[in-house]
Amino acid sequence: MLRGLAPQVLGALVRRYGIFDVCEDAVQEALLAAALQWPEAGVRDNPRGWLITVASRKLVDQIRSESARRRREDALALATPQAELLSHPADAVPATDRDDSRSRPARP
């Protein structure tokens, strides 16, 4: 039954949200939830509607999570000094707090 409903649920989500790969992931998560819950709780009265609802909620959660991650990354990028963003770790000069002029050999 789930195999037959999967294309219908995916089609409904793609029509509504238009992001195929994200919709596909959400449908897979909804199918997994159904496979785990339905053997114990029983198949819902409207399995297609249940799958669309669960997949839609999973999709919205995923979009919100991605949006929050991007906001955090943008905030971090804005808080980081530009010179630090542009420098390469290999170009960085290690900072030292000690005077190592005495440990160097004397020049002839």
mmCIF file of C-alpha atoms in Angstrom:
data_model
loop_
_atom_site.group_PDB
_atom_site.id
_atom_site.type_symbol
_atom_site.label_atom_id
_atom_site.label_comp_id
_atom_site.label_asym_id
_atom_site.label_seq_id
_atom_site.Cartn_x
_atom_site.Cartn_y
_atom_site.Cartn_z
ATOM 1 C CA MET A 1 0.000 0.000 0.000
ATOM 2 C CA LEU A 2 2.788 2.448 0.887
ATOM 3 C CA ARG A 3 4.494 1.897 -2.467
ATOM 4 C CA GLY A 4 1.311 2.838 -4.272
ATOM 5 C CA LEU A 5 0.776 5.973 -2.200
ATOM 6 C CA ALA A 6 4.351 7.268 -2.376
ATOM 7 C CA PRO A 7 4.118 8.757 -5.916
ATOM 8 C CA GLN A 8 0.780 10.404 -5.085
ATOM 9 C CA VAL A 9 2.148 11.944 -1.898
ATOM 10 C CA LEU A 10 5.314 13.091 -3.671
ATOM 11 C CA GLY A 11 3.247 14.641 -6.458
ATOM 12 C CA ALA A 12 1.082 16.524 -3.962
ATOM 13 C CA LEU A 13 4.128 17.922 -2.166
ATOM 14 C CA VAL A 14 5.976 18.884 -5.340
ATOM 15 C CA ARG A 15 2.876 20.709 -6.606
ATOM 16 C CA ARG A 16 2.580 22.559 -3.310
ATOM 17 C CA TYR A 17 6.240 23.301 -2.546
ATOM 18 C CA GLY A 18 8.077 22.821 -5.845
ATOM 19 C CA ILE A 19 11.379 21.564 -4.378
ATOM 20 C CA PHE A 20 11.631 17.993 -5.666
ATOM 21 C CA ASP A 21 14.613 16.698 -3.691
ATOM 22 C CA VAL A 22 13.428 18.151 -0.379
ATOM 23 C CA CYS A 23 9.900 16.841 -1.028
ATOM 24 C CA GLU A 24 11.300 13.409 -1.813
ATOM 25 C CA ASP A 25 13.201 13.345 1.496
ATOM 26 C CA ALA A 26 10.076 14.401 3.394
ATOM 27 C CA VAL A 27 7.996 11.680 1.728
ATOM 28 C CA GLN A 28 10.607 9.074 2.658
ATOM 29 C CA GLU A 29 10.481 10.225 6.282
ATOM 30 C CA ALA A 30 6.672 10.068 6.266
ATOM 31 C CA LEU A 31 6.759 6.551 4.799
ATOM 32 C CA LEU A 32 9.200 5.496 7.501
ATOM 33 C CA ALA A 33 6.932 6.971 10.180
ATOM 34 C CA ALA A 34 3.977 5.074 8.708
ATOM 35 C CA ALA A 35 5.941 1.820 8.552
ATOM 36 C CA LEU A 36 6.870 2.198 12.214
ATOM 37 C CA GLN A 37 3.510 3.422 13.564
ATOM 38 C CA TRP A 38 0.858 1.665 11.518
ATOM 39 C CA PRO A 39 1.648 -1.937 12.535
ATOM 40 C CA GLU A 40 0.900 -1.059 16.172
ATOM 41 C CA ALA A 41 -1.662 1.743 15.833
ATOM 42 C CA GLY A 42 -3.345 0.493 12.675
ATOM 43 C CA VAL A 43 -3.666 2.085 9.260
ATOM 44 C CA ARG A 44 -5.317 5.490 9.355
ATOM 45 C CA ASP A 45 -8.757 6.097 7.877
ATOM 46 C CA ASN A 46 -7.218 8.271 5.153
ATOM 47 C CA PRO A 47 -3.662 6.970 4.681
ATOM 48 C CA ARG A 48 -2.918 9.256 1.720
ATOM 49 C CA GLY A 49 -4.022 12.332 3.664
ATOM 50 C CA TRP A 50 -2.040 11.229 6.705
ATOM 51 C CA LEU A 51 1.101 10.747 4.621
ATOM 52 C CA ILE A 52 0.685 14.132 2.924
ATOM 53 C CA THR A 53 0.195 15.839 6.290
ATOM 54 C CA VAL A 54 3.193 14.147 7.906
ATOM 55 C CA ALA A 55 5.404 14.713 4.857
ATOM 56 C CA SER A 56 4.366 18.387 4.721
ATOM 57 C CA ARG A 57 5.264 18.837 8.372
ATOM 58 C CA LYS A 58 8.614 17.095 7.882
ATOM 59 C CA LEU A 59 9.309 19.312 4.873
ATOM 60 C CA VAL A 60 8.461 22.512 6.745
ATOM 61 C CA ASP A 61 10.660 21.392 9.651
ATOM 62 C CA GLN A 62 13.525 20.746 7.256
ATOM 63 C CA ILE A 63 13.114 24.135 5.551
ATOM 64 C CA ARG A 64 13.014 25.917 8.922
ATOM 65 C CA SER A 65 16.075 24.041 10.137
ATOM 66 C CA GLU A 66 18.017 24.923 6.987
ATOM 67 C CA SER A 67 16.937 28.559 7.265
ATOM 68 C CA ALA A 68 18.048 28.728 10.902
ATOM 69 C CA ARG A 69 21.400 27.163 10.000
ATOM 70 C CA ARG A 70 21.940 29.750 7.267
ATOM 71 C CA ARG A 71 21.055 32.593 9.643
ATOM 72 C CA ARG A 72 23.581 31.287 12.188
ATOM 73 C CA GLU A 73 26.271 31.016 9.509
ATOM 74 C CA ASP A 74 25.500 34.521 8.204
ATOM 75 C CA ALA A 75 25.640 35.963 11.722
ATOM 76 C CA LEU A 76 28.983 34.266 12.316
ATOM 77 C CA ALA A 77 30.340 35.552 9.006
ATOM 78 C CA LEU A 78 29.239 39.101 9.847
ATOM 79 C CA ALA A 79 30.811 38.890 13.306
ATOM 80 C CA THR A 80 34.134 37.570 11.973
ATOM 81 C CA PRO A 81 36.638 40.259 10.909
ATOM 82 C CA GLN A 82 37.102 40.374 7.147
ATOM 83 C CA ALA A 83 40.870 39.911 7.375
ATOM 84 C CA GLU A 84 40.323 36.671 9.261
ATOM 85 C CA LEU A 85 37.947 35.416 6.583
ATOM 86 C CA LEU A 86 40.400 36.189 3.786
ATOM 87 C CA SER A 87 43.603 34.852 5.350
ATOM 88 C CA HIS A 88 44.675 31.285 4.826
ATOM 89 C CA PRO A 89 45.775 29.199 7.803
ATOM 90 C CA ALA A 90 49.129 28.533 6.088
ATOM 91 C CA ASP A 91 49.715 32.294 5.807
ATOM 92 C CA ALA A 92 48.997 32.917 9.452
ATOM 93 C CA VAL A 93 51.922 33.894 11.636
ATOM 94 C CA PRO A 94 51.797 32.136 14.988
ATOM 95 C CA ALA A 95 51.530 34.553 17.863
ATOM 96 C CA THR A 96 54.032 34.047 20.656
ATOM 97 C CA ASP A 97 54.254 35.734 23.993
ATOM 98 C CA ARG A 98 57.873 34.869 24.692
ATOM 99 C CA ASP A 99 61.055 36.531 23.580
ATOM 100 C CA ASP A 100 62.959 33.978 21.567
ATOM 101 C CA SER A 101 65.804 36.305 20.517
ATOM 102 C CA ARG A 102 68.166 34.647 23.006
ATOM 103 C CA SER A 103 67.491 31.155 21.712
ATOM 104 C CA ARG A 104 68.580 32.033 18.177
ATOM 105 C CA PRO A 105 72.222 31.428 17.236
ATOM 106 C CA ALA A 106 74.364 34.556 17.003
ATOM 107 C CA ARG A 107 75.156 35.802 13.509
ATOM 108 C CA PRO A 108 78.846 35.930 12.540
#
